[in-house]
Coordinates of C-alpha atoms in Angstrom, one line a residue:
T226 CA -21.2 -13.4 10.5
E227 CA -20.6 -11.1 7.3
A228 CA -24.3 -8.6 6.5
P229 CA -25.6 -9.9 3.3
A230 CA -23.6 -7.9 0.2
Q231 CA -27.0 -5.2 0.5
M232 CA -27.2 -4.4 4.0
R233 CA -23.4 -4.0 3.7
I234 CA -24.0 -1.0 0.9
S235 CA -26.9 0.2 2.8
W236 CA -24.0 0.7 5.3
I237 CA -21.7 2.4 3.2
L238 CA -23.9 5.1 2.0
C239 CA -25.4 6.3 6.0
I240 CA -21.2 6.5 6.7
L241 CA -21.2 8.4 3.9
L242 CA -24.0 10.7 4.2
P243 CA -24.3 10.8 8.6
L244 CA -28.2 11.7 9.8
G245 CA -27.5 15.5 12.1
L246 CA -24.6 16.6 10.0
E247 CA -24.2 19.2 6.7
N248 CA -22.0 17.8 5.2
V249 CA -21.4 20.9 2.1
E250 CA -21.5 19.4 -1.4
G251 CA -18.4 20.5 -3.7
T252 CA -16.6 22.7 -0.1
L253 CA -13.3 21.1 1.1
V254 CA -10.3 21.4 2.3
I255 CA -7.3 19.1 1.1
A256 CA -4.5 18.6 4.3
V257 CA -1.9 16.8 2.7
D258 CA 1.2 14.9 4.5
K259 CA 4.9 16.3 4.4
S260 CA 6.6 15.3 7.1
G261 CA 9.8 12.9 5.9
S262 CA 8.3 9.7 6.0
M263 CA 6.4 10.8 2.6
A264 CA 9.2 10.5 1.1
D265 CA 9.3 7.1 1.6
D266 CA 8.3 4.7 -1.3
N267 CA 7.7 7.6 -3.2
K268 CA 4.9 8.6 -1.9
L269 CA 3.9 12.5 -1.6
T270 CA 5.2 12.7 -5.2
K271 CA 3.0 10.4 -6.1
V272 CA -0.4 12.2 -4.1
K273 CA 1.3 15.4 -5.4
E274 CA 0.8 14.2 -9.6
V275 CA -2.5 13.5 -8.3
L276 CA -4.0 16.5 -6.8
K277 CA -2.2 18.2 -9.5
N278 CA -3.9 15.7 -12.5
W279 CA -6.9 17.1 -10.0
L280 CA -7.4 20.2 -9.8
V281 CA -5.8 21.1 -12.4
H282 CA -8.2 19.4 -14.8
T283 CA -11.1 17.0 -13.1
A284 CA -12.3 19.4 -10.3
P285 CA -15.3 20.6 -11.1
Q286 CA -16.0 24.7 -12.4
D287 CA -18.6 25.0 -9.4
G288 CA -17.8 24.2 -5.8
E289 CA -14.7 25.7 -3.1
V290 CA -11.7 24.3 -2.6
G291 CA -9.2 25.1 0.0
L292 CA -5.4 23.2 0.4
L293 CA -2.2 22.6 2.8
A294 CA -0.3 21.1 3.2
F295 CA 1.6 19.7 7.2
N296 CA 4.4 18.2 8.8
E297 CA 4.9 19.2 12.3
S298 CA 3.0 22.6 11.6
T299 CA 0.9 23.9 8.8
H300 CA 2.3 25.2 5.4
S301 CA 0.1 28.0 3.2
Q302 CA 2.5 29.5 1.3
Y303 CA 2.4 25.9 -0.3
G304 CA -2.5 26.4 -0.3
F305 CA -4.7 28.5 -1.2
D306 CA -7.6 29.8 1.5
L307 CA -11.1 28.0 0.5
S308 CA -11.7 29.2 -2.6
K309 CA -14.2 29.1 -6.0
L310 CA -13.1 26.5 -8.2
H311 CA -13.6 28.8 -11.1
T312 CA -11.7 31.7 -10.3
L313 CA -8.8 29.8 -9.3
N314 CA -5.6 29.7 -11.1
R315 CA -4.7 26.2 -11.8
T316 CA -2.0 26.3 -13.0
E317 CA -0.2 28.6 -10.6
I318 CA -1.6 26.0 -7.7
A319 CA -0.1 23.0 -9.6
K320 CA 3.7 24.9 -9.8
Q321 CA 2.9 25.4 -5.8
I322 CA 2.1 21.8 -4.2
D323 CA 5.3 20.9 -7.6
K324 CA 7.5 23.0 -4.7
I325 CA 6.1 20.9 -1.8
E326 CA 9.4 18.6 -0.1
A327 CA 9.1 15.5 2.0
L328 CA 10.8 16.7 6.2
G329 CA 10.3 16.5 9.4
G330 CA 6.9 14.6 12.0
T331 CA 4.0 14.6 11.3
C332 CA 0.8 15.7 12.8
Y333 CA -2.3 15.5 12.3
G334 CA -4.3 17.7 15.3
K335 CA -2.5 20.6 14.0
A336 CA -3.2 20.3 10.5
M337 CA -7.1 19.7 11.2
F338 CA -7.7 22.7 13.2
D339 CA -6.0 24.8 10.7
A340 CA -8.3 22.6 7.8
E341 CA -10.9 23.2 10.3
G342 CA -10.3 27.0 10.2
L343 CA -10.1 28.0 6.3
L344 CA -14.1 26.0 6.3
G345 CA -14.6 29.2 8.8
G346 CA -16.7 28.6 12.0
E347 CA -20.8 26.8 12.6
S348 CA -20.2 26.6 7.7
G349 CA -20.3 22.5 7.8
G350 CA -17.5 21.6 4.7
K351 CA -16.0 18.8 4.8
I352 CA -11.7 18.0 5.5
L353 CA -9.4 15.3 3.6
V354 CA -6.5 14.3 5.1
I355 CA -3.7 12.7 2.2
G356 CA -1.3 10.6 5.0
D357 CA 0.5 7.7 5.7
G358 CA -1.2 7.5 8.9
K359 CA 1.8 7.8 11.4
L360 CA 0.9 10.0 14.2
E361 CA 4.6 11.8 15.2
C362 CA 4.0 14.3 17.6
T363 CA 4.3 14.8 20.5
D364 CA 2.5 18.6 21.7
D365 CA -0.2 17.9 19.0
I366 CA -4.1 18.6 18.9
S367 CA -5.9 15.9 20.7
M368 CA -7.7 13.6 18.2
D369 CA -11.0 13.9 20.0
E370 CA -11.1 17.2 20.4
I371 CA -11.2 17.7 16.8
A372 CA -13.7 15.3 16.4
N373 CA -15.9 17.7 19.1
R374 CA -15.3 20.9 17.1
A375 CA -15.6 19.4 13.9
I376 CA -19.8 18.1 14.6
K377 CA -19.7 21.4 16.6
N378 CA -18.7 23.0 13.6
K379 CA -20.7 21.1 11.4
Q380 CA -17.9 19.6 9.3
T381 CA -16.7 16.0 8.3
I382 CA -13.1 14.7 8.6
Y383 CA -12.7 11.7 6.1
T384 CA -8.5 9.9 5.5
I385 CA -6.5 8.8 2.2
N386 CA -3.9 6.2 4.2
V387 CA -1.2 5.6 1.9
G388 CA -0.2 2.7 2.5
N389 CA 1.1 1.9 6.6
E390 CA -2.0 1.3 8.8
L391 CA -3.9 4.9 9.7
D392 CA -3.5 5.6 13.9
K393 CA -6.6 4.0 15.6
A394 CA -7.3 8.0 17.0
I395 CA -7.7 9.7 13.2
E396 CA -9.7 6.9 12.4
N397 CA -11.7 7.0 15.8
A398 CA -12.4 10.6 15.0
S399 CA -12.9 10.6 11.7
R400 CA -15.9 8.4 12.2
K401 CA -17.0 10.1 15.0
T402 CA -17.9 12.8 12.1
G403 CA -19.4 11.0 9.4
G404 CA -16.0 10.6 7.7
I405 CA -14.8 7.5 5.6
N406 CA -10.6 6.3 6.2
F407 CA -9.8 5.1 3.1
K408 CA -7.3 3.0 2.2
L409 CA -4.2 2.8 -0.2
D410 CA -1.6 0.4 -0.6
I411 CA 1.8 1.5 -2.0
D412 CA 1.6 1.2 -5.6
F413 CA -1.4 3.1 -6.0
S414 CA -3.1 3.6 -8.9
A415 CA -3.9 7.5 -10.2
F416 CA -7.3 6.7 -10.3
E417 CA -7.9 5.1 -7.0
M418 CA -6.6 8.3 -5.3
E419 CA -9.1 10.5 -7.6
E420 CA -11.8 8.3 -7.2
Q421 CA -11.2 9.2 -2.8
I422 CA -11.2 12.7 -4.1
N423 CA -14.4 12.4 -5.8
E424 CA -16.1 11.2 -3.2
V425 CA -15.8 12.5 -1.0
F426 CA -15.7 16.5 -3.0
E427 CA -19.8 15.0 -4.8
G428 CA -20.9 14.3 -1.5
G429 CA -21.4 11.5 -2.2
K430 CA -22.9 11.0 -5.4
T431 CA -20.3 8.4 -7.1
I432 CA -19.9 5.5 -4.3
H433 CA -17.4 2.9 -5.5
I434 CA -18.4 -0.5 -4.3
Y435 CA -15.7 -3.0 -4.6
D436 CA -16.1 -7.3 -4.2
E437 CA -13.9 -8.3 -1.8
N438 CA -13.6 -11.3 -3.0
S439 CA -12.1 -10.6 -6.1
D440 CA -8.1 -10.1 -6.5
D441 CA -8.6 -8.6 -9.8
R442 CA -7.8 -5.1 -9.6
S443 CA -7.8 -3.6 -14.1
S444 CA -12.1 -3.9 -13.4
R445 CA -13.7 -1.6 -10.7
S446 CA -17.8 -2.3 -10.5
V447 CA -19.0 1.2 -8.9
Q448 CA -22.4 3.5 -8.7
G449 CA -23.3 6.5 -10.8
Q450 CA -24.8 7.6 -13.7
S451 CA -24.5 5.8 -16.8
E452 CA -23.9 2.2 -17.1
G453 CA -20.5 2.5 -17.5
C454 CA -19.5 4.3 -15.0
K455 CA -20.8 0.8 -12.7
K456 CA -18.6 -1.6 -14.9
Y457 CA -15.5 -0.5 -16.8
E458 CA -12.5 -2.5 -18.0
L459 CA -9.0 -0.2 -17.7
L460 CA -7.1 1.1 -20.4
N461 CA -3.8 1.0 -18.9
H462 CA -0.7 0.0 -21.0
F463 CA 0.3 4.0 -21.2
R464 CA 3.9 4.8 -22.7
Y465 CA 2.6 2.8 -26.4
R466 CA -0.6 4.8 -26.2
K467 CA 1.0 8.2 -25.2
S468 CA 3.0 8.2 -28.1
G469 CA 5.6 6.5 -30.3
N470 CA 4.9 3.1 -32.6
A471 CA 6.5 1.1 -31.5
D472 CA 7.8 -0.2 -28.1
D473 CA 10.7 -1.6 -26.6
L474 CA 10.2 -4.5 -28.7
G475 CA 10.1 -3.0 -32.0
R476 CA 6.2 -4.2 -31.6
S477 CA 3.1 -2.1 -32.6
Y478 CA -0.7 -2.6 -31.7
C479 CA -4.6 -3.1 -33.0
D480 CA -7.2 -3.2 -30.6
N481 CA -9.0 -5.7 -31.0
Q482 CA -8.4 -8.6 -28.8
H483 CA -8.4 -11.2 -32.4
Q484 CA -5.3 -10.2 -34.4
V485 CA -3.4 -13.1 -34.9
I486 CA 0.5 -11.1 -34.8
M487 CA 1.0 -10.1 -38.2
K488 CA 4.4 -7.9 -39.7
T489 CA 3.8 -5.0 -42.2
N490 CA 6.8 -2.8 -43.2
D491 CA 9.1 -4.9 -41.4
V492 CA 6.8 -3.7 -37.6
D493 CA 4.7 -6.6 -35.5
F494 CA 1.1 -6.1 -34.4
H495 CA 0.1 -7.0 -31.9
P496 CA -3.0 -7.6 -29.8
S497 CA -3.3 -4.5 -27.3
P498 CA -2.5 -6.0 -24.2
D499 CA -4.8 -3.9 -22.2
W500 CA -7.6 -4.8 -24.7
K501 CA -10.3 -7.0 -24.1
G502 CA -13.1 -6.6 -26.7
E503 CA -16.0 -4.7 -27.4
G504 CA -17.2 -3.2 -24.3
W505 CA -17.1 0.2 -21.5
Y506 CA -13.9 2.1 -21.2
R507 CA -11.3 3.9 -18.9
F508 CA -7.9 4.9 -19.5
D509 CA -6.2 3.8 -15.9
T510 CA -3.4 7.4 -16.3
F511 CA -3.2 10.9 -14.4
N512 CA -4.9 11.9 -17.4
G513 CA -7.3 9.9 -19.1
R514 CA -9.4 11.1 -21.6
M515 CA -8.5 11.0 -25.2
P516 CA -7.1 13.3 -27.2
E517 CA -9.4 16.0 -29.8
N518 CA -6.7 16.4 -32.1
A519 CA -5.6 14.4 -34.9
P520 CA -2.1 13.5 -33.5
G521 CA -0.6 12.2 -36.9
G522 CA 0.5 8.7 -38.3
D523 CA 2.7 6.6 -36.1
K524 CA 1.3 7.5 -32.8
C525 CA 0.0 6.2 -30.0
G526 CA 2.1 3.1 -30.4
T527 CA 0.9 1.9 -34.0
S528 CA -0.4 3.0 -37.3
L529 CA -3.7 5.1 -37.4
A530 CA -4.7 6.4 -34.8
G531 CA -7.4 7.1 -32.5
W532 CA -9.5 10.5 -31.3
V533 CA -12.7 12.0 -30.5
K534 CA -13.7 14.9 -33.9
G535 CA -15.3 16.4 -31.2
S536 CA -16.2 17.1 -27.2
H537 CA -15.9 15.3 -23.9
P538 CA -19.7 15.2 -22.7
S539 CA -20.5 17.8 -19.5
K540 CA -20.8 17.0 -16.3
G541 CA -22.9 14.2 -15.2
T542 CA -23.4 13.1 -18.9
T543 CA -23.3 10.9 -22.3
K544 CA -22.6 12.0 -25.8
D545 CA -22.4 10.2 -28.9
V546 CA -18.7 10.6 -30.8
D547 CA -16.7 9.7 -34.1
I548 CA -13.9 7.8 -33.3
C549 CA -11.3 8.7 -35.9
F550 CA -8.2 7.6 -37.0
S551 CA -5.7 9.3 -38.4
D552 CA -2.1 9.0 -40.9
D553 CA 1.0 11.3 -41.8
S554 CA -1.0 13.0 -44.5
T555 CA -4.7 12.5 -43.6
D556 CA -7.2 13.2 -39.8
C557 CA -10.0 11.4 -40.1
I558 CA -8.7 8.9 -42.7
T559 CA -11.8 6.6 -42.1
S560 CA -14.0 6.1 -38.3
V561 CA -16.5 4.2 -35.9
T562 CA -18.7 5.6 -33.8
A563 CA -18.6 5.1 -29.6
K564 CA -20.5 6.3 -25.9
I565 CA -18.4 8.7 -23.6
S566 CA -19.2 9.3 -20.3
E567 CA -18.9 12.3 -17.4
C568 CA -18.7 9.9 -14.9
Y569 CA -18.5 13.0 -12.0
G570 CA -14.8 13.5 -13.3
Y571 CA -12.8 11.0 -15.1
Y572 CA -14.6 9.0 -18.1
V573 CA -15.4 6.2 -19.7
Y574 CA -15.5 5.4 -23.4
Y575 CA -18.3 2.7 -25.0
L576 CA -16.0 1.4 -27.3
K577 CA -15.8 -0.7 -30.7
E578 CA -13.1 -4.4 -31.5
L579 CA -11.0 -2.4 -34.4
T580 CA -8.8 -3.6 -37.2
C581 CA -5.2 -4.3 -37.8
M582 CA -3.2 -1.1 -37.6
Q583 CA -5.3 1.2 -35.4
R584 CA -6.0 2.6 -31.5
Y585 CA -7.0 4.8 -29.4
C586 CA -5.1 6.8 -28.8
V587 CA -5.2 9.3 -24.9
G588 CA -3.7 12.7 -24.3

């Protein structure tokens, strides 16, 4: 018999913050699988893009992070030792991540052993292993030994498994330490993995509870700081929200769900396919935030491109802002009010319905 929803949520909370373990918030070592199987379906390429964006744009200034890549052995030249986030040269880190290539077999035990070493002693902290869940190493360190070492050192092991079923030995080791095993499909989006990384890094501040009975992946229900963090729609018409006026069929767009298709200066204007009317939204991109500078005219798939006049809110806060719309000659020809919330690693926006030839941009 399936447990009631309230009981399932309580169970998730207990697992995330287990009794008896020193789950140090903001202290994390990430181990990335670079074995040959990660080349299938561009899994490693997508993981690298998410990590670069998280480290360069999303990860907060406080806390400590370490990174290593592994196949049959660990490769520290692609990562860095446990470091204060505010001291990292994030651009150089992105360049190092770009050099990671998929090759060889997979030794999860050795990688976790080295990750435990980066955390050091009985200092607590978390290990996040990102890979495809295949054990292909005959002389690996056993998962039981890894789990026992982690418990002794007050460390918690989490996994993000891409595409395949996670090996039971890895799953059991993670659960034994009080960790969670996240599962992503092959066609996972960037924001899904970033949310999972943030859940681990933030120590459970933002816990996402998905509706297991729904196939609709366009909206997410979460427990977070503001109303917008709990429920939002995705703006995922990314290619045309970023640059260019028309799509391949010569269309431009308006963020107005009731817009009647109209032609202006030989351009057809259509309702944006991802617009659901006034409400909370998140941009489904690697750096999902609106620009803070005027894009100019004929950008973002429309004539008048929307941008934030001012700055985004600080971590965990909400602020009122003006959204300006620019054309070729004026940065702010007209404006509307909006709200922006920072949800511990990503932004959501309360956006209003617009008139034709106006659209919200992503930077």
